[in-house]
Coordinates of C-alpha atoms in Angstrom, one line a residue:
M1 CA 0.0 0.0 0.0
R2 CA 2.9 2.3 0.7
Y3 CA 4.1 1.7 -2.9
L4 CA 0.6 2.6 -4.2
N5 CA 0.7 5.9 -2.2
I6 CA 4.0 6.8 -3.7
L7 CA 2.6 6.0 -7.2
L8 CA -0.5 8.1 -6.5
L9 CA 1.6 11.1 -5.5
L10 CA 3.9 10.8 -8.5
G11 CA 1.0 10.1 -10.9
F12 CA -1.0 13.0 -9.7
V13 CA 1.9 15.4 -10.1
C14 CA 2.8 14.1 -13.5
S15 CA -0.8 14.3 -14.7
V16 CA -0.8 18.0 -14.1
C17 CA 2.1 18.6 -16.4
C18 CA 1.5 15.9 -19.0
S19 CA -1.5 16.0 -21.4
I20 CA -0.7 12.8 -23.4
N21 CA -3.8 10.7 -23.6
S22 CA -4.1 7.0 -22.8
G23 CA -7.7 6.2 -22.0
P24 CA -9.4 5.2 -25.3
F25 CA -12.0 7.9 -24.9
Y26 CA -10.0 10.5 -23.0
A27 CA -9.3 12.6 -26.1
V28 CA -13.0 12.5 -27.1
L29 CA -13.9 13.6 -23.6
Q30 CA -11.5 16.5 -23.9
N31 CA -13.1 17.5 -27.2
L32 CA -16.5 17.5 -25.5
Q33 CA -15.0 19.7 -22.7
Q34 CA -13.9 22.2 -25.3
E35 CA -17.3 22.2 -26.8
I36 CA -18.9 22.9 -23.5
Q37 CA -16.5 25.7 -22.4
T38 CA -15.9 27.4 -25.8
N39 CA -19.2 26.9 -27.6
A40 CA -21.6 27.0 -24.7
I41 CA -20.2 28.6 -21.5
Q42 CA -18.1 31.3 -23.3
Q43 CA -21.0 32.2 -25.5
I44 CA -23.3 32.7 -22.5
I45 CA -20.6 34.8 -20.7
N46 CA -20.1 37.0 -23.8
Q47 CA -23.8 37.5 -24.3
F48 CA -24.2 38.4 -20.6
I49 CA -21.4 40.9 -20.7
D50 CA -22.7 42.5 -23.9
F51 CA -26.1 42.8 -22.2
L52 CA -24.6 44.6 -19.2
T53 CA -22.5 47.0 -21.2
Q54 CA -25.5 47.8 -23.5
T55 CA -28.1 48.3 -20.9
L56 CA -26.4 49.7 -17.8
N57 CA -24.6 53.0 -17.4
P58 CA -21.1 52.3 -16.1
S59 CA -21.1 55.7 -14.3
R60 CA -24.2 54.6 -12.2
F61 CA -23.5 50.9 -11.9
Q62 CA -20.3 49.2 -10.9
F63 CA -20.5 45.8 -12.4
T64 CA -16.9 44.9 -12.9
H65 CA -17.0 42.6 -9.9
L66 CA -20.2 41.0 -11.3
I67 CA -18.4 40.3 -14.6
E68 CA -15.5 38.7 -12.7
Q69 CA -17.9 36.5 -10.8
V70 CA -19.6 35.3 -14.0
Q71 CA -16.3 34.7 -15.8
S72 CA -15.1 32.6 -12.8
F73 CA -18.2 30.7 -11.8
L74 CA -19.7 29.7 -15.2
P75 CA -16.6 27.8 -16.3
Q76 CA -16.8 25.9 -13.0
M77 CA -20.4 25.0 -13.8
G78 CA -19.2 23.8 -17.2
E79 CA -16.7 21.5 -15.5
A80 CA -19.5 20.2 -13.3
L81 CA -21.6 19.5 -16.3
L82 CA -18.8 17.5 -18.0
Y83 CA -18.4 15.4 -14.8
Q84 CA -22.1 14.7 -14.8
I85 CA -22.0 13.7 -18.5
R86 CA -19.1 11.3 -17.8
N87 CA -21.0 9.7 -14.9
L88 CA -24.1 9.5 -17.1
I89 CA -22.2 7.7 -19.8
S90 CA -20.5 5.3 -17.4
S91 CA -23.9 4.5 -15.8
Y92 CA -25.3 4.0 -19.3
L93 CA -22.5 1.6 -20.4
I94 CA -22.7 -0.3 -17.1
S95 CA -26.5 -0.7 -17.3
T96 CA -26.4 -1.8 -20.9
T97 CA -23.5 -4.2 -20.3
L98 CA -24.9 -5.9 -17.2
N99 CA -28.6 -5.8 -18.0
G100 CA -28.5 -6.4 -21.8
S101 CA -30.8 -3.5 -22.5
S102 CA -30.3 0.3 -22.6
H103 CA -32.3 2.9 -20.9
R104 CA -33.5 6.0 -22.7
I105 CA -30.2 8.0 -22.8
T106 CA -31.8 10.9 -24.8
D107 CA -34.3 11.6 -22.0
E108 CA -31.5 11.6 -19.4
V109 CA -29.4 14.0 -21.5
D110 CA -32.5 16.3 -21.8
H111 CA -33.0 16.2 -18.0
L112 CA -29.3 16.9 -17.4
L113 CA -29.3 19.9 -19.8
D114 CA -32.7 21.2 -18.4
T115 CA -31.2 21.2 -14.9
F116 CA -28.0 22.9 -16.1
Q117 CA -30.0 25.6 -17.9
E118 CA -32.0 26.2 -14.7
Q119 CA -28.8 26.5 -12.7
I120 CA -27.4 29.1 -15.1
H121 CA -30.7 31.1 -15.1
N122 CA -30.7 31.1 -11.3
F123 CA -27.1 32.2 -11.2
L124 CA -27.5 35.1 -13.6
I125 CA -30.8 36.2 -12.0
N126 CA -29.2 36.1 -8.5
S127 CA -26.3 38.1 -10.0
M128 CA -28.6 40.8 -11.4
N129 CA -30.5 40.9 -8.0
L130 CA -27.3 42.4 -6.5
L131 CA -27.8 45.4 -8.8
F132 CA -31.6 45.5 -8.8
P133 CA -32.7 43.9 -5.5
N134 CA -36.4 44.7 -6.0
S135 CA -36.8 43.1 -9.4
S136 CA -38.2 39.6 -10.1
G137 CA -36.4 36.8 -11.8
R138 CA -39.2 36.6 -14.4
D139 CA -38.4 40.2 -15.4
F140 CA -34.8 39.4 -15.9
L141 CA -35.5 36.3 -18.0
S142 CA -37.6 38.4 -20.3
I143 CA -34.9 41.1 -20.5
F144 CA -32.2 38.5 -21.2
Q145 CA -34.2 37.1 -24.1
S146 CA -35.0 40.5 -25.6
F147 CA -31.3 41.3 -25.6
G148 CA -30.3 38.1 -27.3
I149 CA -29.2 36.0 -24.3
N150 CA -30.5 32.7 -25.6
I151 CA -29.3 30.1 -23.2
D152 CA -31.9 27.6 -24.5
S153 CA -30.6 27.5 -28.1
I154 CA -27.0 27.4 -26.9
L155 CA -27.6 24.3 -24.8
D156 CA -29.8 22.7 -27.4
S157 CA -26.8 22.8 -29.8
L158 CA -24.9 20.8 -27.2
K159 CA -27.4 17.9 -27.1
P160 CA -26.6 16.2 -30.4
K161 CA -22.9 16.5 -29.7
I162 CA -23.4 14.7 -26.3
I163 CA -25.6 12.0 -27.9
N164 CA -23.0 11.5 -30.7
F165 CA -20.3 11.2 -28.0
I166 CA -22.2 8.5 -26.2
T167 CA -23.1 6.7 -29.5
Q168 CA -19.4 6.8 -30.6
I169 CA -18.4 5.0 -27.4
A170 CA -21.2 2.4 -27.5
D171 CA -20.5 1.6 -31.1
S172 CA -16.7 1.3 -30.5
L173 CA -17.3 -1.2 -27.8
D174 CA -20.0 -3.0 -29.7
I175 CA -21.9 -2.6 -26.5
F176 CA -25.2 -3.9 -27.9
S177 CA -23.8 -7.3 -29.1
G178 CA -25.0 -9.1 -26.0
R179 CA -21.4 -9.8 -24.8
N180 CA -19.8 -8.0 -21.9
N181 CA -17.5 -6.0 -24.1
L182 CA -16.8 -3.5 -21.4
L183 CA -15.1 -6.2 -19.3
D184 CA -13.6 -7.9 -22.4
Y185 CA -11.8 -4.6 -23.2
I186 CA -10.3 -4.4 -19.8
I187 CA -9.4 -8.1 -19.6
T188 CA -7.6 -8.0 -22.9
T189 CA -6.0 -4.6 -22.5
F190 CA -4.6 -5.2 -19.1
G191 CA -3.8 -8.9 -19.7
L192 CA -6.1 -10.4 -17.1
G193 CA -7.1 -13.4 -19.2
G194 CA -5.0 -15.9 -17.2
V195 CA -6.5 -15.0 -13.9
W196 CA -10.0 -13.9 -14.9
S197 CA -11.7 -17.2 -14.0
T198 CA -10.3 -16.8 -10.5
I199 CA -11.7 -13.3 -10.2
Q200 CA -15.0 -14.3 -11.7
S201 CA -15.3 -17.2 -9.2
L202 CA -15.6 -14.6 -6.4
G203 CA -19.1 -13.8 -7.4
S204 CA -21.3 -11.4 -9.4
Q205 CA -20.6 -8.4 -7.1
V206 CA -16.9 -8.6 -8.0
V207 CA -17.8 -8.7 -11.7
I208 CA -20.0 -5.6 -11.2
Q209 CA -17.2 -3.8 -9.4
F210 CA -14.8 -4.5 -12.3
T211 CA -17.4 -3.4 -14.8
N212 CA -17.7 -0.1 -12.9
I213 CA -13.9 0.3 -12.9
A214 CA -13.8 -0.5 -16.6
A215 CA -16.4 2.2 -17.5
Q216 CA -14.4 4.8 -15.6
L217 CA -11.0 3.8 -17.0
L218 CA -12.3 4.5 -20.5
F219 CA -11.9 8.2 -19.7
A220 CA -8.6 8.0 -17.8
G221 CA -5.6 10.1 -18.7
Q222 CA -2.1 8.7 -19.2
Q223 CA -1.0 8.7 -15.6
I224 CA -4.1 7.1 -14.1
W225 CA -4.1 4.5 -16.9
S226 CA -0.4 3.7 -16.3
L227 CA -1.0 3.4 -12.5
A228 CA -4.0 1.1 -13.1
Q229 CA -1.7 -1.1 -15.3
D230 CA 0.7 -1.4 -12.3
V231 CA -2.2 -2.5 -10.0
F232 CA -3.4 -5.0 -12.6
N233 CA 0.1 -6.4 -13.1
Q234 CA 0.5 -6.8 -9.4
L235 CA -2.9 -8.5 -9.1
K236 CA -2.0 -11.0 -11.9
E237 CA 1.3 -11.9 -10.2
D238 CA -0.3 -12.3 -6.8
L239 CA -3.2 -14.4 -8.0
L240 CA -0.9 -16.7 -10.0
N241 CA 1.3 -17.3 -6.9
H242 CA -1.3 -17.1 -4.1
A243 CA -4.7 -18.0 -5.5
E244 CA -5.8 -19.2 -2.1
D245 CA -5.8 -15.5 -1.0
S246 CA -7.8 -14.4 -4.0
V247 CA -10.6 -12.7 -1.9
I248 CA -8.2 -10.4 -0.1
L249 CA -6.0 -9.8 -3.2
V250 CA -8.9 -8.8 -5.4
A251 CA -10.6 -6.7 -2.8
D252 CA -7.3 -4.8 -2.2
A253 CA -6.8 -4.3 -6.0
I254 CA -10.4 -3.0 -6.4
A255 CA -9.8 -0.6 -3.5
Q256 CA -6.6 0.7 -5.1
L257 CA -8.2 1.2 -8.5
N258 CA -11.1 3.1 -6.9
Q259 CA -8.7 5.3 -5.1
L260 CA -6.9 6.0 -8.4
L261 CA -10.2 6.8 -10.1
S262 CA -11.3 9.1 -7.3
I263 CA -8.2 11.2 -8.1
S264 CA -8.9 11.2 -11.9
G265 CA -12.5 12.4 -11.3
K266 CA -11.5 15.5 -9.4

């Protein structure tokens, strides 16, 4: 475990300065992040700033601090949206893999974007309330729309890109074939074939945990991917030499992998 902690520290530091991708869909996730931040969040920021400068007299209203808040907080909301999308995709892949049928991902994306839109509306309205404390949120929404702040259409343009992102992953894994390709991918990639029967013999809950890990590793960067390889290599060696301790060895490996993935998700 001490060795893992050292690897975690080194891996986290390296991941900050190294952008080389390793997870098979890490680059695709980065592209989606760019879409969210550049084509959605930044558009909303620009439209809101234009609205302020066109409608408010700078000599009467000091809104520099408000603009700074918007420029700081909205990108954070974009990062939170990306994290939710990643979790939604992982959940979708896991559900489809384990249950053999997919839930309605389009409806879930709609709900996610509707919630995100409401959060942005509330944030902008609360920001304006600092300047006009006696006005209502409904008034501000009408004013936003009249001045071309169209959050609805901006987020609507994101939806097909998110759906395409999900479809691309599902198609690449041939997730609808009826085989557990999510696990097959991890077993093959990390060379677990020789010990998989031992792991599988520990029960369905262990298989589910490995499926969860597999779904998250799809989006891992180079350092997390490399550290996961170290964990899997050690697990293979331990199981081949000490199969009688498989319960403890597999549980420890799962704990280490979840610890790695908790870092990659932050």
